[in-house]
Short mmCIF file of C-alpha atoms in Angstrom, two decimals:
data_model
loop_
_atom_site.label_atom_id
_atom_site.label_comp_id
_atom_site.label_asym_id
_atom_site.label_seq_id
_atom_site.Cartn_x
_atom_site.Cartn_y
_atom_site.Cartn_z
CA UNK A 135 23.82 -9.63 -17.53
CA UNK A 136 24.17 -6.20 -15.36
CA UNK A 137 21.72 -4.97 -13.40
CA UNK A 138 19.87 -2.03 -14.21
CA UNK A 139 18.61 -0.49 -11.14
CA UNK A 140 16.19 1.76 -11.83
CA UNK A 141 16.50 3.69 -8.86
CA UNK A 142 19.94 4.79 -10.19
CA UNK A 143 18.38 6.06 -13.48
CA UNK A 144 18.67 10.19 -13.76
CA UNK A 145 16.21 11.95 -15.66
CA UNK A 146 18.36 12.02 -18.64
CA UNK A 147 19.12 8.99 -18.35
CA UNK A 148 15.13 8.00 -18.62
CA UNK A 149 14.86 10.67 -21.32
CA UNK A 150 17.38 8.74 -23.71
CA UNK A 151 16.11 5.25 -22.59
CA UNK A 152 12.69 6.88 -23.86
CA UNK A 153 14.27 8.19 -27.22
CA UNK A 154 15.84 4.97 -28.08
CA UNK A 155 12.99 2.84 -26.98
CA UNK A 156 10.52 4.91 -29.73
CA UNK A 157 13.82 4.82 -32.27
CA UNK A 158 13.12 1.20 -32.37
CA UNK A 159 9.30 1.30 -32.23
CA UNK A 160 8.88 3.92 -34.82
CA UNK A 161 10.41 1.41 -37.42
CA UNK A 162 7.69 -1.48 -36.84
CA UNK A 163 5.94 -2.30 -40.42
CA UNK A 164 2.19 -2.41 -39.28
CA UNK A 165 -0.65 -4.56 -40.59
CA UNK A 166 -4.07 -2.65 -41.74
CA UNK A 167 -6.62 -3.17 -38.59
CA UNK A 168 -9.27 -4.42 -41.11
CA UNK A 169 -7.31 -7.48 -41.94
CA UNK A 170 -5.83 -7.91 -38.42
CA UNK A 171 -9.41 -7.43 -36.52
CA UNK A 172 -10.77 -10.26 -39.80
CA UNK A 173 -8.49 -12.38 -38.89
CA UNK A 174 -9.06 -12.37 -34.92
CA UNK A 175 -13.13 -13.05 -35.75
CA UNK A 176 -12.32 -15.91 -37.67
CA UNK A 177 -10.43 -17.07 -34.86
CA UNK A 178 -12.10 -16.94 -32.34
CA UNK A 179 -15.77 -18.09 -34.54
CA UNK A 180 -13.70 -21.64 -35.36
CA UNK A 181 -13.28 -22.50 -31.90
CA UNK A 182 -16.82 -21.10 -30.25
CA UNK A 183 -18.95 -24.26 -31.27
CA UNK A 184 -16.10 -26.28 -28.75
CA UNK A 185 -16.19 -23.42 -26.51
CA UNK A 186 -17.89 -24.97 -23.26
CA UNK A 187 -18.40 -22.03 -21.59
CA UNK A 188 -20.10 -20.40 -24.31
CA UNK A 189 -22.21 -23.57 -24.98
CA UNK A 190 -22.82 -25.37 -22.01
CA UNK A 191 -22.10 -28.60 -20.62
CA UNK A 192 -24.40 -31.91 -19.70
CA UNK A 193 -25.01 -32.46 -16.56
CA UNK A 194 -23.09 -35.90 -16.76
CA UNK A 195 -20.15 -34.33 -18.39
CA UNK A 196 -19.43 -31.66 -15.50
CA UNK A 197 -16.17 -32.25 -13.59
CA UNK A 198 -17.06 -28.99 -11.21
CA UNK A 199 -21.01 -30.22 -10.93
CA UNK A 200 -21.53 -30.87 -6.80
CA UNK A 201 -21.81 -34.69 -6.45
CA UNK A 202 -25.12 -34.79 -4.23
CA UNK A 203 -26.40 -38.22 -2.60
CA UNK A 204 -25.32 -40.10 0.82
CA UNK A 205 -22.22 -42.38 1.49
CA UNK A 206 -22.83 -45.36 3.70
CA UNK A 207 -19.97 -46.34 4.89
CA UNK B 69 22.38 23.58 -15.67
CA UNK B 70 21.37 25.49 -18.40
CA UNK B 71 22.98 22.86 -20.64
CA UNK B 72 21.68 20.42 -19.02
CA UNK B 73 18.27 21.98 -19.68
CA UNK B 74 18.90 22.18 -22.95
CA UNK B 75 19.52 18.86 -23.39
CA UNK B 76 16.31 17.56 -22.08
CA UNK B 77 14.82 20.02 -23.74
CA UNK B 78 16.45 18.37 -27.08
CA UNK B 79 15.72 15.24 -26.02
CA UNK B 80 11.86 15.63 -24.87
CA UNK B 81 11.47 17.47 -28.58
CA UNK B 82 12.99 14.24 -30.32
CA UNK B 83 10.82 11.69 -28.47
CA UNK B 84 7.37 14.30 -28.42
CA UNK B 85 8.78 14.09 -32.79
CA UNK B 86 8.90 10.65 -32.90
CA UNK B 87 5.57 9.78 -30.83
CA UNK B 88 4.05 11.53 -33.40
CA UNK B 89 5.54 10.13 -36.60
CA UNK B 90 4.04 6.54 -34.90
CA UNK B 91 0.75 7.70 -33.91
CA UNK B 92 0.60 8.84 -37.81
CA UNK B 93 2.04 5.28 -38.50
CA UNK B 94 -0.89 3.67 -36.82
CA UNK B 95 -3.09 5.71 -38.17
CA UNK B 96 -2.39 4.91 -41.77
CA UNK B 97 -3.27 1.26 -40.96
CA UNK B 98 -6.29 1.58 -39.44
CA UNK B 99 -8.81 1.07 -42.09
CA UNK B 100 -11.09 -1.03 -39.99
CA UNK B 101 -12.08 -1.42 -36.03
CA UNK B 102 -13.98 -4.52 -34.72
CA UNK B 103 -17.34 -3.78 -34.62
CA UNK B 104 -16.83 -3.82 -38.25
CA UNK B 105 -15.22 -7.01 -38.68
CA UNK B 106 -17.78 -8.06 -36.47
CA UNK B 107 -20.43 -6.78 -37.46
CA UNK B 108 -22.22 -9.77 -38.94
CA UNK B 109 -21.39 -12.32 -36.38
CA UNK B 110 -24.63 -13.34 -34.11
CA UNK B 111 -24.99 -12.21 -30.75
CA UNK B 112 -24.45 -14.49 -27.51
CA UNK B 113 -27.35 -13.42 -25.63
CA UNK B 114 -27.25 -13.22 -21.92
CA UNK B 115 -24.46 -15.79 -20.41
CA UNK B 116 -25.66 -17.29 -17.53
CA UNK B 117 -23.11 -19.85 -15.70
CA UNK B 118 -23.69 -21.65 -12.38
CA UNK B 119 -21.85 -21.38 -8.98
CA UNK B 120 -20.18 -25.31 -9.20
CA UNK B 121 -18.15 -25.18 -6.25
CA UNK B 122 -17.27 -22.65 -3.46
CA UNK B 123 -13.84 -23.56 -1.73
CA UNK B 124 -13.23 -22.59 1.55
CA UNK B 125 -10.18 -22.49 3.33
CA UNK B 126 -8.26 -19.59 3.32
CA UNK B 127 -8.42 -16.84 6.36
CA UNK B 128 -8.11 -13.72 4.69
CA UNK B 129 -8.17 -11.98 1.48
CA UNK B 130 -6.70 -14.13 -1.69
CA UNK B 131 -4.64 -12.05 -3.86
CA UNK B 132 -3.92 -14.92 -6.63
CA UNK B 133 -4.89 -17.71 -8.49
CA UNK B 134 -3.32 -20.35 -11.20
CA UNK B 135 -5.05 -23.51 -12.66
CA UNK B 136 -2.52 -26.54 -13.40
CA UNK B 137 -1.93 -27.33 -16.74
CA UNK B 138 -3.69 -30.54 -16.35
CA UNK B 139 -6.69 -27.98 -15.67
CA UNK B 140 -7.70 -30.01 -12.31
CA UNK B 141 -5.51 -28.53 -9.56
CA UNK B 142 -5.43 -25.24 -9.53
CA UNK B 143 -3.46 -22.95 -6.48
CA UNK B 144 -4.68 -20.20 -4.23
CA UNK B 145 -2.52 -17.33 -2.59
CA UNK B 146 -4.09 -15.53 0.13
CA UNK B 147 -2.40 -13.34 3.06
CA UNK B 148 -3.49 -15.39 5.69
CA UNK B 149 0.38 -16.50 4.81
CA UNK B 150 -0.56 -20.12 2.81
CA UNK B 151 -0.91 -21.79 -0.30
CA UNK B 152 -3.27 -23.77 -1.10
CA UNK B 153 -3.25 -26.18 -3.90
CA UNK B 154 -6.61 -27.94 -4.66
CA UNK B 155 -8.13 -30.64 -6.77
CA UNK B 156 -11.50 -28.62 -8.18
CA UNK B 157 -12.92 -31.57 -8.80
CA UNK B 158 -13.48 -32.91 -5.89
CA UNK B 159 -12.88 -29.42 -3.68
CA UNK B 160 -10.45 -31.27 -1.68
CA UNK B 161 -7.15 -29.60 -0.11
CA UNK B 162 -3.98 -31.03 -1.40
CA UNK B 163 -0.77 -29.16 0.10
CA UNK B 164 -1.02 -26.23 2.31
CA UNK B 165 2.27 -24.53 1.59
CA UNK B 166 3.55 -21.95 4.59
CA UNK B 167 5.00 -18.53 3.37
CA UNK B 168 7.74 -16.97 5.18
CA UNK B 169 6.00 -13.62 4.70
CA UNK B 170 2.61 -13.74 4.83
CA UNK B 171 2.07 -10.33 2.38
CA UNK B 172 1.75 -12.26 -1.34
CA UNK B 173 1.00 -11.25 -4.23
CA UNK B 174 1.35 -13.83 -7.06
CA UNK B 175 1.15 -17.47 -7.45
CA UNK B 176 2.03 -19.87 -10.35
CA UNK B 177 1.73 -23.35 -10.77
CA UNK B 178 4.79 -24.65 -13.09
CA UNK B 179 3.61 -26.30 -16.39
CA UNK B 180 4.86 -29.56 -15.27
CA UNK B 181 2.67 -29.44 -11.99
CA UNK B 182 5.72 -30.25 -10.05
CA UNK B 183 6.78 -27.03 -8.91
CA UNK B 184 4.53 -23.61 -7.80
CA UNK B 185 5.67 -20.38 -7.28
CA UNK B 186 5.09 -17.53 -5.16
CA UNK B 187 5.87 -13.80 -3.87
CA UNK B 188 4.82 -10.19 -2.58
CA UNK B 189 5.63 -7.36 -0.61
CA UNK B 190 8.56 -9.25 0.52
CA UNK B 191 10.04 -8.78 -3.30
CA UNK B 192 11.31 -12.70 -3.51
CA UNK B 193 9.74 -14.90 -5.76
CA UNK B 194 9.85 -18.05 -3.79
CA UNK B 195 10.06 -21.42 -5.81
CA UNK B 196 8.24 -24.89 -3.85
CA UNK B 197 8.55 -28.24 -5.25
CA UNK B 198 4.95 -29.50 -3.95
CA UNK B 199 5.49 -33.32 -4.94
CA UNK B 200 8.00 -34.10 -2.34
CA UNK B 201 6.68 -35.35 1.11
CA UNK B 202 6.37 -32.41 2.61
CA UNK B 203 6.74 -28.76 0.31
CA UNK B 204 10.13 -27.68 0.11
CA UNK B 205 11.50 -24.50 -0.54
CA UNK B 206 13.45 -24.92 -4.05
CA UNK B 207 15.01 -21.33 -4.91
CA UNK B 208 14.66 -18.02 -3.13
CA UNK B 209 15.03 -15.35 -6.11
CA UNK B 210 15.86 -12.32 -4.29
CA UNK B 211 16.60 -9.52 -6.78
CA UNK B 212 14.38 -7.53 -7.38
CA UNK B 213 14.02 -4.32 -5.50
CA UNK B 214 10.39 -3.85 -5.26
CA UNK B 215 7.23 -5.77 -4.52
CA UNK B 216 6.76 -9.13 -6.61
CA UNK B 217 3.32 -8.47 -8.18
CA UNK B 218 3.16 -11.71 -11.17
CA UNK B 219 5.54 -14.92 -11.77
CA UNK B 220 4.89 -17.08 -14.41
CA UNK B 221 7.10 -20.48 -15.19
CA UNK B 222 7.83 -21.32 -18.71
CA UNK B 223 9.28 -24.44 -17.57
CA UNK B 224 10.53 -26.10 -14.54
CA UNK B 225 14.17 -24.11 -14.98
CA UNK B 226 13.15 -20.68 -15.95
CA UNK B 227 10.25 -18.18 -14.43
CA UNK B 228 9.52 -14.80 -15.41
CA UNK B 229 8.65 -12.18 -12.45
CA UNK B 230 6.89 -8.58 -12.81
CA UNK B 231 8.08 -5.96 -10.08
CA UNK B 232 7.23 -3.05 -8.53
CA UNK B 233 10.72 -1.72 -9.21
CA UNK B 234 9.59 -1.41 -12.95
CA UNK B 235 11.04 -4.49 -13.87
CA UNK B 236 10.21 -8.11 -15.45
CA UNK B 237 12.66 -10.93 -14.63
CA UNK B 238 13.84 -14.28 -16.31
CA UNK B 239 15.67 -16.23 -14.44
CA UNK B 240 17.40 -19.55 -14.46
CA UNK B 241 16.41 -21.81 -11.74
CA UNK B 242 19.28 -24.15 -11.88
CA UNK B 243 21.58 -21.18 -10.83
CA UNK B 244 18.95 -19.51 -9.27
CA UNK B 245 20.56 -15.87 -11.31
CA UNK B 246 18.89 -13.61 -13.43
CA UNK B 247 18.78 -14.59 -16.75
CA UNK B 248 17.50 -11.11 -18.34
CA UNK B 249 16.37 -7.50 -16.90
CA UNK B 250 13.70 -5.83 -18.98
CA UNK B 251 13.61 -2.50 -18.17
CA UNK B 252 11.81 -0.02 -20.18
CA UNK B 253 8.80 0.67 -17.81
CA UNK B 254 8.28 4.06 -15.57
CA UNK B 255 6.06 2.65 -13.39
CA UNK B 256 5.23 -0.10 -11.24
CA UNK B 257 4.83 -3.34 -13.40
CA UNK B 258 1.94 -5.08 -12.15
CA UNK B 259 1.22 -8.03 -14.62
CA UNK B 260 2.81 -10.34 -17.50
CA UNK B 261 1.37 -12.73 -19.72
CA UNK B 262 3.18 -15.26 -21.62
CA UNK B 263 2.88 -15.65 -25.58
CA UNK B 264 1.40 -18.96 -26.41
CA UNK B 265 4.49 -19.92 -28.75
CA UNK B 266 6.88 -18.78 -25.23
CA UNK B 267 9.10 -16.25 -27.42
CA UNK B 268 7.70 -12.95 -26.17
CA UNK B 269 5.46 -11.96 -22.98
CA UNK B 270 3.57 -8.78 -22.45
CA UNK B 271 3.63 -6.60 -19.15
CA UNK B 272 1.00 -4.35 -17.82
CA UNK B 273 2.16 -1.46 -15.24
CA UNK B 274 1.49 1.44 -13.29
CA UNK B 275 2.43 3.89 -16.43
CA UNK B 276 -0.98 2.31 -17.94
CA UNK B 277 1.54 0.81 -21.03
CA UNK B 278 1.86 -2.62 -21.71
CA UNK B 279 4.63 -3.84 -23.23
CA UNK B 280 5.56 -6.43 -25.87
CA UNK B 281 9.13 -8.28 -25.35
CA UNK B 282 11.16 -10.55 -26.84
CA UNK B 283 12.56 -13.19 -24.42
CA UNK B 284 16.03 -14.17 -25.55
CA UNK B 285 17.00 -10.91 -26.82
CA UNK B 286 15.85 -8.91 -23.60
CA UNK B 287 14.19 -5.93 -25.66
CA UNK B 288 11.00 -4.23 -25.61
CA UNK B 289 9.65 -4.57 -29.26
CA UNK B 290 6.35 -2.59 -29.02
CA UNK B 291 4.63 -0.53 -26.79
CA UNK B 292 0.63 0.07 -26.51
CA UNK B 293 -0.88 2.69 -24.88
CA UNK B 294 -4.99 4.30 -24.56
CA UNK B 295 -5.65 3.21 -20.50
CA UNK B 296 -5.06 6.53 -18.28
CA UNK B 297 -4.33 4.06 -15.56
CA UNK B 298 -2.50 1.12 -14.07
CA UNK B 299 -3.18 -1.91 -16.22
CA UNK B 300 -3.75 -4.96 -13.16
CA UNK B 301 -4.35 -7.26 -15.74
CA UNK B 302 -3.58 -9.03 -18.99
CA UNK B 303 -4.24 -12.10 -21.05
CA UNK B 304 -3.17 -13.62 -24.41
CA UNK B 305 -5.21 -14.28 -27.00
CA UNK B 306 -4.28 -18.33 -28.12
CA UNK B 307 -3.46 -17.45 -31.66
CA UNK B 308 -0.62 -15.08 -29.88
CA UNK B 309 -2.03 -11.80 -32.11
CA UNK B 310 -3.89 -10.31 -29.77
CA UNK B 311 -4.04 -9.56 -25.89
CA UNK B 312 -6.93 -8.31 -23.97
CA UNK B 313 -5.78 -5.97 -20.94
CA UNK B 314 -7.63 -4.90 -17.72
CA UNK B 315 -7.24 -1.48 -15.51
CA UNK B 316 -8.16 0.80 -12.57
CA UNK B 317 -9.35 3.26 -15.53
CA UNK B 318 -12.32 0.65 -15.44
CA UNK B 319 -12.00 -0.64 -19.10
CA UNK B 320 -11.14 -3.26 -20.60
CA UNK B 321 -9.04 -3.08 -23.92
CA UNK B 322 -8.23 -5.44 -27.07
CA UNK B 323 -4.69 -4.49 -28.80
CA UNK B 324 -3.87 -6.38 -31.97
CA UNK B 325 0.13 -6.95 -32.19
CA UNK B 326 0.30 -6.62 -35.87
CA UNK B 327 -1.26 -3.54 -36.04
CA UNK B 328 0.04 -2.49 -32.55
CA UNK B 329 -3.05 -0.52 -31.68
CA UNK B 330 -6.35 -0.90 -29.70
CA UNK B 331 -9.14 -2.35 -31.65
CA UNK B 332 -11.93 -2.49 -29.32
CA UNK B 333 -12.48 -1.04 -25.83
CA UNK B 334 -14.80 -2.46 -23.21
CA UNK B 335 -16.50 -0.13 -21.18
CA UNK B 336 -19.70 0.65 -19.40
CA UNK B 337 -20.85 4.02 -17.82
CA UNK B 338 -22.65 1.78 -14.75
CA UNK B 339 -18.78 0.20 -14.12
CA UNK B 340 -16.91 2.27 -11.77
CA UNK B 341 -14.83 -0.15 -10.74
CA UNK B 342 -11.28 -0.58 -11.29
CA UNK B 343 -10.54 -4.24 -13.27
CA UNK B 344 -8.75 -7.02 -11.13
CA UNK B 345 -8.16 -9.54 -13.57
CA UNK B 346 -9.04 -10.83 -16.63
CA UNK B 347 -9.26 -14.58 -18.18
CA UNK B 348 -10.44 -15.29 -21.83
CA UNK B 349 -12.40 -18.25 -22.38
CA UNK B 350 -10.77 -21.41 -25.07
CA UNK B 351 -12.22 -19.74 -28.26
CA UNK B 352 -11.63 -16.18 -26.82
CA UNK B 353 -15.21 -15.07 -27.37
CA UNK B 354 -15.71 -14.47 -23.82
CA UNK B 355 -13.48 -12.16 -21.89
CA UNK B 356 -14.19 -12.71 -17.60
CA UNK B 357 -12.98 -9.73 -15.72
CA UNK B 358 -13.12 -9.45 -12.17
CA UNK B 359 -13.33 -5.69 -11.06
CA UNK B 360 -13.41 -3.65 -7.40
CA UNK B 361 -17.12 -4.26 -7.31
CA UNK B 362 -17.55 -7.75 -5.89
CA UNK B 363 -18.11 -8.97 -9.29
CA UNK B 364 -16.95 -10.76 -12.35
CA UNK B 365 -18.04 -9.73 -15.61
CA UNK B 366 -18.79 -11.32 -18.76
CA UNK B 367 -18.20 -9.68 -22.18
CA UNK B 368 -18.36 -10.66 -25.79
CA UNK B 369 -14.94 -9.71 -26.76
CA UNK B 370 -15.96 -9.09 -30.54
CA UNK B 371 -19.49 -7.78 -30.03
CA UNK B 372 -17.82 -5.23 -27.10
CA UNK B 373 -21.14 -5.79 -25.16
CA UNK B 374 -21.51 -7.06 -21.43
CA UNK B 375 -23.50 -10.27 -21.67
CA UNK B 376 -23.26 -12.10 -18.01
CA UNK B 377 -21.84 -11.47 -14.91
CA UNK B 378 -20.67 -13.96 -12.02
CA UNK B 379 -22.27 -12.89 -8.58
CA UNK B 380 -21.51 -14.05 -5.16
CA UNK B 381 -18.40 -12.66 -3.68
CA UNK B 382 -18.93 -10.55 -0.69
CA UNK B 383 -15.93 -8.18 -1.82
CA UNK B 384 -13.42 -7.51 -4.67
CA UNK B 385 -12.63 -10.11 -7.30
CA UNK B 386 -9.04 -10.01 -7.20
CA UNK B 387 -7.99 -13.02 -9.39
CA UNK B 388 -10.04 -15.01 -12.55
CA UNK B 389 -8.45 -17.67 -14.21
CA UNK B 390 -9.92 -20.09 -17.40
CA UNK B 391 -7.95 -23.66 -16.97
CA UNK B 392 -6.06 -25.34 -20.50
CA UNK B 393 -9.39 -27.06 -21.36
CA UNK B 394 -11.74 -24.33 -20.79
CA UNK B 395 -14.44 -26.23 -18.77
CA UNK B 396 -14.81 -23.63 -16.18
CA UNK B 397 -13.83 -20.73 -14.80
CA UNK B 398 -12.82 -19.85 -11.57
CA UNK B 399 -12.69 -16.30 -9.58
CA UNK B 400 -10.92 -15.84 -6.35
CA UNK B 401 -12.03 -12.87 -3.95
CA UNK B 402 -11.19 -10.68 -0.97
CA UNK B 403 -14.15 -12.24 0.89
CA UNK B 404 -11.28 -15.21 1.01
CA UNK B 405 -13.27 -17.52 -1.20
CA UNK B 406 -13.09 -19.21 -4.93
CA UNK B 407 -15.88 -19.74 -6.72
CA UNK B 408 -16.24 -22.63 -9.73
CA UNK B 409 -18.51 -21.71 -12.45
CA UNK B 410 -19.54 -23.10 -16.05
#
């Protein structure tokens, strides 16, 4: 695979990169937002009930909780 | 030269002609923002977590973080030139790895937890296998001709860099080549994130685009634009539709792939402070970004609203990272400390 060193690029060479990046872009079939942004709440509502940080966490349960008390060794 | 003019000229014309036929594009789709779609789910209220664990260690400022996939160990990058890999349950020290140059960058921990990866100013993404007896240098990937600024592994024989020479890596660490350039940027890239399903990654830069690419065919398939600066940050979204990115223009933004526009910005008049990182929590409700003002803050990704914010560092939040099982999160700072919270 050659390497494109950027450095080397002229302007033009930028300008056409450019051109034939938004050639490609410009022909993307887009969803409507409404459906798209739906879809992204339902989501992310399914999974908040398991979501600890949103909810919490017992005491007991905590693997980051500071383990207080003395060793006697 | 007056040719030559002209030919820019022609060219500028045809891509100013084209930007608009897909700003019309996206226009015709959207029918709908968020705060719509939202618009009936309940509030959070106010998010208050609790400092678990403050890890000490490091000398100087840390520049990068990466949880394990096993969401215990998690590894630290800091300029005081080391590594440090630790178990965050206990807030033990595992491996101190040395770094031949002390100015990094980025850090990654391989999925397998065998390997971690890291790399800077020097522009070499150094590989370490951190389970033999002592770490041990595995690959020096020496390519790219600017700074390293993000690696991520998909697997313990390929990793994907971001450069300040405008370009995102993949290379094969067998061979220890480049796989696949992606080069579409104009500015500095400055951070990648991975598509849950591992076919396409997006990369944040200096141009304040991010770009969508496919992996195996080396192309840039979308481009999303709306920050007016550097974009430092950028996460995934697990159902791989939608990516939340963070930037020096102080906002945070939501672009939906399918749609390929933004859908929600966040953004507070009080924040003047560029964004560091950001880190979504498991069900993606909560977005933590750590910003240039010694803090990390919490925001309802659908609601838009600020609802917490993680206090404590004694100077800029300059990596935030959510582990596989989303039990915690954890923000590293240029005060050269990492904080646990949940």
């Amino acid at each position: 695979m050659p390497v494109i060193n950027v450095e080397d690029l002229t302007d033009k060479d930028k300008a056409l990169m450019e051109v034939n990046q938004l050639k490609v872009e410009v022909k993307l079939e887009r969803w409507l937002t409404s459906k798209c942004c739906e879809e992204i709440k339902d989501y992310i509502q399914a999974g908040v009930e398991e979501d600890t940080l949103v909810k919490g966490i017992a005491e007991d349960k905590n693997p980051f909780k500071e383990k207080g008390g003395c060793v006697i060794c | 030269m007056a040719a030559e003019k002209a030919e820019m000229d022609k060219l500028k014309k045809e891509c100013d002609a084209l930007r608009t036929q897909i700003e019309a594009a996206r226009k015709a789709v959207n029918d709908g923002s968020m705060s719509a779609s939202a618009g009936g789910v309940a509030g959070l209220g106010r998010i208050q977590l609790k400092l678990r664990k403050n890890l000490k260690g490091h000398l100087a400022k840390i520049y990068a973080m990466h949880w394990s996939a096993d969401s215990r160990q998690m590894v630290s990058a800091s300029q005081d030139g080391k590594l440090l890999i630790w178990d965050t349950f206990t807030g033990n020290k595992l491996v101190a790895v040395p770094l031949k140059s002390a100015w990094v960058m980025s850090v990654a921990f391989a999925p397998s937890g065998n390997l971690v990866a890291s790399g800077g100013l020097d522009n070499i993404c150094t590989v370490y296998n951190i389970k033999a007896a002592s770490p041990k240098t595995l690959r020096e990937l020496d390519a790219h001709t600017g700074y390293l600024s993000c690696c991520r592994f998909l697997s313990d024989t390929e990793i994907l860099t971001a450069s300040g020479d405008t370009t995102c890596c993949l290379w094969d660490l067998e061979t220890g080549k480049q796989k696949t350039v992606f080069t579409n940027h104009i500015g500095d890239c400055m951070s990648l994130a991975l598509s849950p399903d591992m076919n396409t990654f997006i990369s944040g830069a200096c141009d304040s685009l991010a770009k969508l690419w496919d992996l195996r065919e080396g192309a840039c398939k979308q481009t999303f634009s709306g920050h007016t600066s550097d974009i430092n940050a950028i996460a995934f979204f697990q159902n791989g539709h939608a990516i939340i990115t963070g930037s020096d223009d102080c906002s945070c933004k939501m672009y939906d792939l399918r749609s390929d526009q933004e859908v929600i910005t966040y953004q507070d008049p009080s924040l003047n402070a560029g964004v560091t990182s950001v880190a979504l929590s498991n069900s993606g409700r909560l977005i933590f970004a750590g910003y240039d003002d010694f803090n990390c803050h919490i925001w309802d990704s659908l609601k838009g609203e600020k609802i917490g914010v993680l206090s404590g560092h004694d100077n800029r939040v300059s990596c935030t990272g959510v582990p596989n099982d989303g039990m915690g999160v954890c923000t590293g700072s240029w005060d050269s400390f990492l904080k646990l919270w949940n």
